[in-house]
Structure formats: structure tokens, C-alpha cells
């Protein structure tokens, strides 16, 4: 069983709606091998499936037919197990529909991952009223970009525009890229709330070479993503 810290109901419903939906009684089974992960999932639904049945069906489809990578080698989707830290940001101005929550972690090779989403998807916010208005949600790329820009100084989101050789460090939205030092991942890891070991599946939004503090060190990868779920494993 999983103990969810974050579960995006909106993403589950959106993706499940594209599967066509199961019949009155459908059995799903899929074997997957993502890096060192080996798992078999099975679920049975009768009648209208619940949220966790829908999540299982969505995961099965993603693992079976979508590119799934890791923090070190990101693909369209990123699966991982690693210690994460989190920080909750205030609403990013009048145009924000929700508060943003950021999760960050780093692999043993130094690759960083920053995941951002809407705070209403935290399990502690499960009973919160629905968000009113037409503002941007930080679960999407535009809303998350707005939140990161609004609090760039506080979370250290600024990344040098060029590397040591004068090349663009990250040509698209450099302020979003988690670099090795003085980056969102570094700041969240050092000042955020440690969650411990977590399992997660997230949709990649952007990735590229992050900044390194030494010109001869291997260039780490920095990735920005939005999570489908984050669950505690400790």
C-alpha cells in the first residue's frame, strides 16, 4: 500500500478519461521494468471505478506505452524513489488560482529534480473547498512558471545564463532549471521540510544541463516536472 503525500486528482481524471474507461468488470495487469524497478500491478473494478482504481489504470497505461525515465535520464515521464524535501509557496499574485507546493530531490550522480503542483492536491488539503476563479494553477507549466518567477529571490531560482565556455546554460526558461548550486532544488533541500524517502511518478515539463560549480565536473541534469503522485516509503 502507498501512503500518499500528494495525489493530483485532476491529472488522474484527465488521463483516465483518455483511456476509454473500463466496462462493468475489467481486470488490468501489467508487468514493467523501469530501471531497477520490477513490479506487477493488478486491479479489478466493478461498476464505477474509484480514484485509486483510476490511478492504477493510468499508471498501467503510462508504464506500458509511454516513455518513462529517471532523474538521471529523464523522459516524458519520470519515476523514482529518493528522499524529497518540500516547501509551500504563498499565492503568486492575484492571477494565481492556488498556492504552489515544490518538491525537490537529487540523485547520487548530482542530477536534480524539482516537482511543482497545486497545494490542494496535498493529502492534508483533501477536505479543502474547490478553488474559485479563473487563475492559473501551479499544476500546469504556465502557473508553475509564474510561481517560480514570483518567488525567484526567495527560493534561489536564478541560474547563470551562460556556462564557463560562454554557451547558454539552458536556453528555455533558465530561471526554472534546477542547477547544482544556488538553485530551487538546492534551496529546498537545505531549507525545506524533509519528507524522507518517497516514491513518485511525474510528468516532465523541462530539462537540460544544470550549472556546475567546477568546469571539469560532469554536467548534471536539471529537470522540472509536475507530479501525478508522491507517496512516502519510510
PDB file of C-alpha atoms in Angstrom:
ATOM      1  CA  UNK A   1       0.000   0.000   0.000  1.00  0.00           C
ATOM      2  CA  UNK A   2       1.004   3.609  -0.530  1.00  0.00           C
ATOM      3  CA  UNK A   3       0.760   6.491   1.917  1.00  0.00           C
ATOM      4  CA  UNK A   4       0.182   9.445  -0.382  1.00  0.00           C
ATOM      5  CA  UNK A   5       1.652  12.848   0.386  1.00  0.00           C
ATOM      6  CA  UNK A   6       0.445  14.306  -2.911  1.00  0.00           C
ATOM      7  CA  UNK A   7      -2.097  12.949  -5.385  1.00  0.00           C
ATOM      8  CA  UNK A   8      -3.289  15.015  -8.334  1.00  0.00           C
ATOM      9  CA  UNK A   9      -6.941  14.108  -8.742  1.00  0.00           C
ATOM     10  CA  UNK A  10      -7.163  16.495 -11.701  1.00  0.00           C
ATOM     11  CA  UNK A  11      -4.396  14.671 -13.586  1.00  0.00           C
ATOM     12  CA  UNK A  12      -5.842  11.258 -12.756  1.00  0.00           C
ATOM     13  CA  UNK A  13      -9.269  12.249 -14.080  1.00  0.00           C
ATOM     14  CA  UNK A  14      -7.836  13.919 -17.186  1.00  0.00           C
ATOM     15  CA  UNK A  15      -5.652  10.945 -18.111  1.00  0.00           C
ATOM     16  CA  UNK A  16      -8.221   8.307 -17.173  1.00  0.00           C
ATOM     17  CA  UNK A  17     -10.766   9.983 -19.418  1.00  0.00           C
ATOM     18  CA  UNK A  18      -8.455   9.345 -22.365  1.00  0.00           C
ATOM     19  CA  UNK A  19      -8.304   5.592 -21.726  1.00  0.00           C
ATOM     20  CA  UNK A  20     -11.872   4.971 -22.803  1.00  0.00           C
ATOM     21  CA  UNK A  21     -12.842   3.666 -19.358  1.00  0.00           C
ATOM     22  CA  UNK A  22     -13.347   0.052 -18.229  1.00  0.00           C
ATOM     23  CA  UNK A  23     -16.536  -1.943 -18.592  1.00  0.00           C
ATOM     24  CA  UNK A  24     -18.654  -3.232 -15.710  1.00  0.00           C
ATOM     25  CA  UNK A  25     -15.969  -5.718 -14.669  1.00  0.00           C
ATOM     26  CA  UNK A  26     -12.461  -5.345 -16.042  1.00  0.00           C
ATOM     27  CA  UNK A  27      -9.163  -6.770 -14.869  1.00  0.00           C
ATOM     28  CA  UNK A  28      -5.924  -4.909 -15.545  1.00  0.00           C
ATOM     29  CA  UNK A  29      -2.485  -6.482 -15.250  1.00  0.00           C
ATOM     30  CA  UNK A  30       0.843  -5.179 -16.467  1.00  0.00           C
ATOM     31  CA  UNK A  31       4.462  -6.077 -15.832  1.00  0.00           C
ATOM     32  CA  UNK A  32       7.021  -3.305 -16.011  1.00  0.00           C
ATOM     33  CA  UNK A  33      10.736  -2.854 -15.773  1.00  0.00           C
ATOM     34  CA  UNK A  34      11.750   0.757 -15.176  1.00  0.00           C
ATOM     35  CA  UNK A  35      15.483   0.828 -14.462  1.00  0.00           C
ATOM     36  CA  UNK A  36      15.873  -1.400 -11.395  1.00  0.00           C
ATOM     37  CA  UNK A  37      12.159  -1.378 -10.669  1.00  0.00           C
ATOM     38  CA  UNK A  38      10.267  -4.571 -11.296  1.00  0.00           C
ATOM     39  CA  UNK A  39       6.609  -4.642 -10.351  1.00  0.00           C
ATOM     40  CA  UNK A  40       3.319  -6.198 -11.311  1.00  0.00           C
ATOM     41  CA  UNK A  41       0.099  -4.355 -10.723  1.00  0.00           C
ATOM     42  CA  UNK A  42      -3.356  -5.844 -10.824  1.00  0.00           C
ATOM     43  CA  UNK A  43      -6.726  -4.315 -10.113  1.00  0.00           C
ATOM     44  CA  UNK A  44     -10.323  -5.246 -10.618  1.00  0.00           C
ATOM     45  CA  UNK A  45     -13.126  -2.760 -10.952  1.00  0.00           C
ATOM     46  CA  UNK A  46     -16.828  -3.392 -10.809  1.00  0.00           C
ATOM     47  CA  UNK A  47     -19.161  -0.609 -11.851  1.00  0.00           C
ATOM     48  CA  UNK A  48     -17.843   2.939 -11.498  1.00  0.00           C
ATOM     49  CA  UNK A  49     -14.150   2.762 -10.537  1.00  0.00           C
ATOM     50  CA  UNK A  50     -12.862   4.751  -7.599  1.00  0.00           C
ATOM     51  CA  UNK A  51      -9.954   7.182  -7.583  1.00  0.00           C
ATOM     52  CA  UNK A  52      -7.304   4.569  -6.779  1.00  0.00           C
ATOM     53  CA  UNK A  53      -8.604   2.191  -9.455  1.00  0.00           C
ATOM     54  CA  UNK A  54      -8.380   5.036 -11.949  1.00  0.00           C
ATOM     55  CA  UNK A  55      -4.845   5.834 -10.802  1.00  0.00           C
ATOM     56  CA  UNK A  56      -3.833   2.192 -11.239  1.00  0.00           C
ATOM     57  CA  UNK A  57      -5.278   2.127 -14.765  1.00  0.00           C
ATOM     58  CA  UNK A  58      -3.477   5.361 -15.653  1.00  0.00           C
ATOM     59  CA  UNK A  59      -0.178   4.075 -14.251  1.00  0.00           C
ATOM     60  CA  UNK A  60      -0.550   0.795 -16.125  1.00  0.00           C
ATOM     61  CA  UNK A  61      -1.013   2.661 -19.404  1.00  0.00           C
ATOM     62  CA  UNK A  62       1.903   5.010 -18.749  1.00  0.00           C
ATOM     63  CA  UNK A  63       4.308   2.201 -17.831  1.00  0.00           C
ATOM     64  CA  UNK A  64       3.159   0.070 -20.766  1.00  0.00           C
ATOM     65  CA  UNK A  65       3.104   2.629 -23.577  1.00  0.00           C
ATOM     66  CA  UNK A  66       4.755   5.918 -22.548  1.00  0.00           C
ATOM     67  CA  UNK A  67       8.462   6.787 -22.248  1.00  0.00           C
ATOM     68  CA  UNK A  68       9.337   6.526 -18.535  1.00  0.00           C
ATOM     69  CA  UNK A  69      12.755   7.684 -17.400  1.00  0.00           C
ATOM     70  CA  UNK A  70      14.597   8.515 -14.216  1.00  0.00           C
ATOM     71  CA  UNK A  71      16.017  11.625 -12.566  1.00  0.00           C
ATOM     72  CA  UNK A  72      19.384  10.857 -14.198  1.00  0.00           C
ATOM     73  CA  UNK A  73      17.847  10.096 -17.593  1.00  0.00           C
ATOM     74  CA  UNK A  74      14.543  11.992 -17.784  1.00  0.00           C
ATOM     75  CA  UNK A  75      11.911  11.079 -20.354  1.00  0.00           C
ATOM     76  CA  UNK A  76       8.332  12.228 -20.908  1.00  0.00           C
ATOM     77  CA  UNK A  77       7.528  10.669 -17.524  1.00  0.00           C
ATOM     78  CA  UNK A  78       9.871  10.295 -14.560  1.00  0.00           C
ATOM     79  CA  UNK A  79       9.586   7.536 -11.969  1.00  0.00           C
ATOM     80  CA  UNK A  80      11.789   7.435  -8.922  1.00  0.00           C
ATOM     81  CA  UNK A  81      12.402   6.581  -5.290  1.00  0.00           C
ATOM     82  CA  UNK A  82      14.546   9.019  -3.316  1.00  0.00           C
ATOM     83  CA  UNK A  83      14.472  11.365  -0.320  1.00  0.00           C
ATOM     84  CA  UNK A  84      12.481  14.526  -1.067  1.00  0.00           C
ATOM     85  CA  UNK A  85      12.037  17.870   0.633  1.00  0.00           C
ATOM     86  CA  UNK A  86       9.090  20.218   0.204  1.00  0.00           C
ATOM     87  CA  UNK A  87       8.161  23.864   0.566  1.00  0.00           C
ATOM     88  CA  UNK A  88       4.768  25.561   0.284  1.00  0.00           C
ATOM     89  CA  UNK A  89       4.707  28.928  -1.500  1.00  0.00           C
ATOM     90  CA  UNK A  90       2.139  31.703  -0.985  1.00  0.00           C
ATOM     91  CA  UNK A  91      -0.197  32.502  -3.911  1.00  0.00           C
ATOM     92  CA  UNK A  92       1.796  34.149  -6.703  1.00  0.00           C
ATOM     93  CA  UNK A  93      -0.256  37.329  -7.092  1.00  0.00           C
ATOM     94  CA  UNK A  94      -3.884  37.967  -7.954  1.00  0.00           C
ATOM     95  CA  UNK A  95      -3.771  35.763 -11.045  1.00  0.00           C
ATOM     96  CA  UNK A  96      -2.915  32.599  -9.111  1.00  0.00           C
ATOM     97  CA  UNK A  97      -5.658  30.049  -8.622  1.00  0.00           C
ATOM     98  CA  UNK A  98      -3.864  28.161  -5.879  1.00  0.00           C
ATOM     99  CA  UNK A  99      -0.743  28.005  -3.758  1.00  0.00           C
ATOM    100  CA  UNK A 100       2.188  26.132  -5.229  1.00  0.00           C
ATOM    101  CA  UNK A 101       3.987  23.308  -3.468  1.00  0.00           C
ATOM    102  CA  UNK A 102       7.500  22.393  -4.580  1.00  0.00           C
ATOM    103  CA  UNK A 103       9.257  19.070  -4.039  1.00  0.00           C
ATOM    104  CA  UNK A 104      12.957  18.550  -4.665  1.00  0.00           C
ATOM    105  CA  UNK A 105      15.454  15.724  -4.657  1.00  0.00           C
ATOM    106  CA  UNK A 106      18.824  14.789  -6.102  1.00  0.00           C
ATOM    107  CA  UNK A 107      20.254  11.516  -7.366  1.00  0.00           C
ATOM    108  CA  UNK A 108      23.619  10.078  -6.381  1.00  0.00           C
ATOM    109  CA  UNK A 109      25.112  11.467  -9.594  1.00  0.00           C
ATOM    110  CA  UNK A 110      24.075  15.037  -8.747  1.00  0.00           C
ATOM    111  CA  UNK A 111      21.091  15.257 -11.098  1.00  0.00           C
ATOM    112  CA  UNK A 112      18.343  17.423  -9.628  1.00  0.00           C
ATOM    113  CA  UNK A 113      14.576  17.199  -9.848  1.00  0.00           C
ATOM    114  CA  UNK A 114      12.116  19.915  -8.862  1.00  0.00           C
ATOM    115  CA  UNK A 115       8.439  18.969  -8.958  1.00  0.00           C
ATOM    116  CA  UNK A 116       5.737  21.589  -8.598  1.00  0.00           C
ATOM    117  CA  UNK A 117       1.989  21.376  -8.280  1.00  0.00           C
ATOM    118  CA  UNK A 118      -1.113  22.811  -6.675  1.00  0.00           C
ATOM    119  CA  UNK A 119      -1.237  22.672  -2.890  1.00  0.00           C
ATOM    120  CA  UNK A 120      -4.855  21.495  -2.983  1.00  0.00           C
ATOM    121  CA  UNK A 121      -3.571  18.095  -4.131  1.00  0.00           C
ATOM    122  CA  UNK A 122      -1.689  17.562  -0.870  1.00  0.00           C
ATOM    123  CA  UNK A 123      -3.449  14.884   1.158  1.00  0.00           C
ATOM    124  CA  UNK A 124      -3.615  17.316   4.081  1.00  0.00           C
ATOM    125  CA  UNK A 125      -5.750  19.571   1.860  1.00  0.00           C
ATOM    126  CA  UNK A 126      -8.153  16.832   0.795  1.00  0.00           C
ATOM    127  CA  UNK A 127     -11.106  18.491   2.510  1.00  0.00           C
ATOM    128  CA  UNK A 128     -10.377  21.988   1.236  1.00  0.00           C
ATOM    129  CA  UNK A 129     -13.085  23.757  -0.812  1.00  0.00           C
ATOM    130  CA  UNK A 130     -12.626  23.936  -4.591  1.00  0.00           C
ATOM    131  CA  UNK A 131     -10.664  26.854  -5.986  1.00  0.00           C
ATOM    132  CA  UNK A 132     -12.834  29.653  -7.367  1.00  0.00           C
ATOM    133  CA  UNK A 133     -11.967  31.942 -10.244  1.00  0.00           C
ATOM    134  CA  UNK A 134     -10.079  31.524 -13.476  1.00  0.00           C
ATOM    135  CA  UNK A 135      -6.492  31.980 -12.346  1.00  0.00           C
ATOM    136  CA  UNK A 136      -3.583  29.771 -13.313  1.00  0.00           C
ATOM    137  CA  UNK A 137      -2.972  26.569 -11.398  1.00  0.00           C
ATOM    138  CA  UNK A 138       0.637  25.744 -10.434  1.00  0.00           C
ATOM    139  CA  UNK A 139      -0.032  22.172 -11.573  1.00  0.00           C
ATOM    140  CA  UNK A 140       0.465  23.430 -15.126  1.00  0.00           C
ATOM    141  CA  UNK A 141       3.624  24.764 -16.718  1.00  0.00           C
ATOM    142  CA  UNK A 142       2.433  28.378 -17.009  1.00  0.00           C
ATOM    143  CA  UNK A 143       1.147  28.541 -13.450  1.00  0.00           C
ATOM    144  CA  UNK A 144       4.253  26.870 -12.068  1.00  0.00           C
ATOM    145  CA  UNK A 145       6.461  29.220 -14.068  1.00  0.00           C
ATOM    146  CA  UNK A 146       4.530  32.174 -12.622  1.00  0.00           C
ATOM    147  CA  UNK A 147       5.004  30.896  -9.068  1.00  0.00           C
ATOM    148  CA  UNK A 148       8.731  30.293  -9.526  1.00  0.00           C
ATOM    149  CA  UNK A 149       9.272  33.702 -11.083  1.00  0.00           C
ATOM    150  CA  UNK A 150       7.305  35.443  -8.332  1.00  0.00           C
ATOM    151  CA  UNK A 151       9.489  33.886  -5.629  1.00  0.00           C
ATOM    152  CA  UNK A 152      12.773  33.561  -7.519  1.00  0.00           C
ATOM    153  CA  UNK A 153      14.686  35.559  -4.919  1.00  0.00           C
ATOM    154  CA  UNK A 154      13.275  33.574  -2.008  1.00  0.00           C
ATOM    155  CA  UNK A 155      13.969  30.120  -3.445  1.00  0.00           C
ATOM    156  CA  UNK A 156      17.149  30.987  -5.325  1.00  0.00           C
ATOM    157  CA  UNK A 157      15.746  30.149  -8.730  1.00  0.00           C
ATOM    158  CA  UNK A 158      18.176  32.303 -10.712  1.00  0.00           C
ATOM    159  CA  UNK A 159      20.594  30.264 -12.827  1.00  0.00           C
ATOM    160  CA  UNK A 160      23.552  31.755 -14.760  1.00  0.00           C
ATOM    161  CA  UNK A 161      22.615  32.380 -18.380  1.00  0.00           C
ATOM    162  CA  UNK A 162      25.946  31.006 -19.676  1.00  0.00           C
ATOM    163  CA  UNK A 163      28.377  28.305 -18.646  1.00  0.00           C
ATOM    164  CA  UNK A 164      32.152  28.645 -18.280  1.00  0.00           C
ATOM    165  CA  UNK A 165      32.622  28.442 -22.068  1.00  0.00           C
ATOM    166  CA  UNK A 166      30.086  31.158 -22.793  1.00  0.00           C
ATOM    167  CA  UNK A 167      27.436  28.744 -24.051  1.00  0.00           C
ATOM    168  CA  UNK A 168      23.801  29.136 -22.979  1.00  0.00           C
ATOM    169  CA  UNK A 169      23.408  27.115 -19.799  1.00  0.00           C
ATOM    170  CA  UNK A 170      19.747  26.489 -20.578  1.00  0.00           C
ATOM    171  CA  UNK A 171      18.128  28.293 -23.496  1.00  0.00           C
ATOM    172  CA  UNK A 172      14.480  27.928 -22.429  1.00  0.00           C
ATOM    173  CA  UNK A 173      13.251  29.481 -19.186  1.00  0.00           C
ATOM    174  CA  UNK A 174      16.635  29.360 -17.389  1.00  0.00           C
ATOM    175  CA  UNK A 175      15.015  30.517 -14.151  1.00  0.00           C
ATOM    176  CA  UNK A 176      13.116  27.219 -13.981  1.00  0.00           C
ATOM    177  CA  UNK A 177      16.095  24.887 -14.263  1.00  0.00           C
ATOM    178  CA  UNK A 178      17.319  23.263 -11.053  1.00  0.00           C
ATOM    179  CA  UNK A 179      21.079  23.757 -11.108  1.00  0.00           C
ATOM    180  CA  UNK A 180      23.692  22.110  -8.925  1.00  0.00           C
ATOM    181  CA  UNK A 181      24.194  25.123  -6.642  1.00  0.00           C
ATOM    182  CA  UNK A 182      22.002  28.088  -5.664  1.00  0.00           C
ATOM    183  CA  UNK A 183      19.019  26.509  -7.397  1.00  0.00           C
ATOM    184  CA  UNK A 184      15.451  25.643  -6.401  1.00  0.00           C
ATOM    185  CA  UNK A 185      16.499  22.076  -5.623  1.00  0.00           C
ATOM    186  CA  UNK A 186      19.469  23.183  -3.545  1.00  0.00           C
ATOM    187  CA  UNK A 187      17.442  25.762  -1.628  1.00  0.00           C
ATOM    188  CA  UNK A 188      14.500  23.442  -0.997  1.00  0.00           C
ATOM    189  CA  UNK A 189      16.808  20.631   0.090  1.00  0.00           C
ATOM    190  CA  UNK A 190      18.584  22.916   2.554  1.00  0.00           C
ATOM    191  CA  UNK A 191      15.634  24.976   3.818  1.00  0.00           C
ATOM    192  CA  UNK A 192      12.531  22.954   3.008  1.00  0.00           C
ATOM    193  CA  UNK A 193      10.803  20.296   5.082  1.00  0.00           C
ATOM    194  CA  UNK A 194      12.398  16.835   4.697  1.00  0.00           C
ATOM    195  CA  UNK A 195       9.793  14.221   3.796  1.00  0.00           C
ATOM    196  CA  UNK A 196      12.111  11.225   3.862  1.00  0.00           C
ATOM    197  CA  UNK A 197      12.201   8.533   1.194  1.00  0.00           C
ATOM    198  CA  UNK A 198       9.411   8.888  -1.363  1.00  0.00           C
ATOM    199  CA  UNK A 199       8.104   7.148  -4.471  1.00  0.00           C
ATOM    200  CA  UNK A 200       6.835   9.340  -7.283  1.00  0.00           C
ATOM    201  CA  UNK A 201       5.664   9.483 -10.873  1.00  0.00           C
ATOM    202  CA  UNK A 202       5.785  12.877 -12.576  1.00  0.00           C
ATOM    203  CA  UNK A 203       5.272  14.455 -15.986  1.00  0.00           C
ATOM    204  CA  UNK A 204       8.415  16.178 -17.241  1.00  0.00           C
ATOM    205  CA  UNK A 205       7.981  19.839 -18.153  1.00  0.00           C
ATOM    206  CA  UNK A 206      11.556  20.892 -18.927  1.00  0.00           C
ATOM    207  CA  UNK A 207      15.061  19.535 -18.501  1.00  0.00           C
ATOM    208  CA  UNK A 208      18.581  20.326 -19.545  1.00  0.00           C
ATOM    209  CA  UNK A 209      22.153  20.699 -18.369  1.00  0.00           C
ATOM    210  CA  UNK A 210      22.308  22.413 -14.993  1.00  0.00           C
ATOM    211  CA  UNK A 211      25.085  24.613 -13.702  1.00  0.00           C
ATOM    212  CA  UNK A 212      28.158  23.058 -12.111  1.00  0.00           C
ATOM    213  CA  UNK A 213      30.500  24.658  -9.596  1.00  0.00           C
ATOM    214  CA  UNK A 214      33.590  23.228 -11.333  1.00  0.00           C
ATOM    215  CA  UNK A 215      34.347  23.336 -15.084  1.00  0.00           C
ATOM    216  CA  UNK A 216      35.768  19.789 -15.092  1.00  0.00           C
ATOM    217  CA  UNK A 217      32.913  18.124 -13.219  1.00  0.00           C
ATOM    218  CA  UNK A 218      30.361  16.152 -15.232  1.00  0.00           C
ATOM    219  CA  UNK A 219      27.408  18.357 -16.118  1.00  0.00           C
ATOM    220  CA  UNK A 220      24.405  17.282 -14.037  1.00  0.00           C
ATOM    221  CA  UNK A 221      20.878  17.222 -15.381  1.00  0.00           C
ATOM    222  CA  UNK A 222      18.216  19.549 -14.040  1.00  0.00           C
ATOM    223  CA  UNK A 223      14.548  18.726 -14.534  1.00  0.00           C
ATOM    224  CA  UNK A 224      11.289  20.486 -13.780  1.00  0.00           C
ATOM    225  CA  UNK A 225       8.230  18.246 -13.536  1.00  0.00           C
ATOM    226  CA  UNK A 226       4.723  18.114 -12.127  1.00  0.00           C
ATOM    227  CA  UNK A 227       3.809  15.027 -10.074  1.00  0.00           C
ATOM    228  CA  UNK A 228       0.977  12.613 -10.644  1.00  0.00           C
ATOM    229  CA  UNK A 229       1.594  11.240  -7.162  1.00  0.00           C
ATOM    230  CA  UNK A 230       4.157  11.335  -4.371  1.00  0.00           C
ATOM    231  CA  UNK A 231       3.991   8.677  -1.664  1.00  0.00           C
ATOM    232  CA  UNK A 232       6.035   8.170   1.484  1.00  0.00           C
ATOM    233  CA  UNK A 233       8.013   4.931   1.613  1.00  0.00           C
ATOM    234  CA  UNK A 234       9.594   5.235   5.088  1.00  0.00           C
TER     235      UNK A 234
END
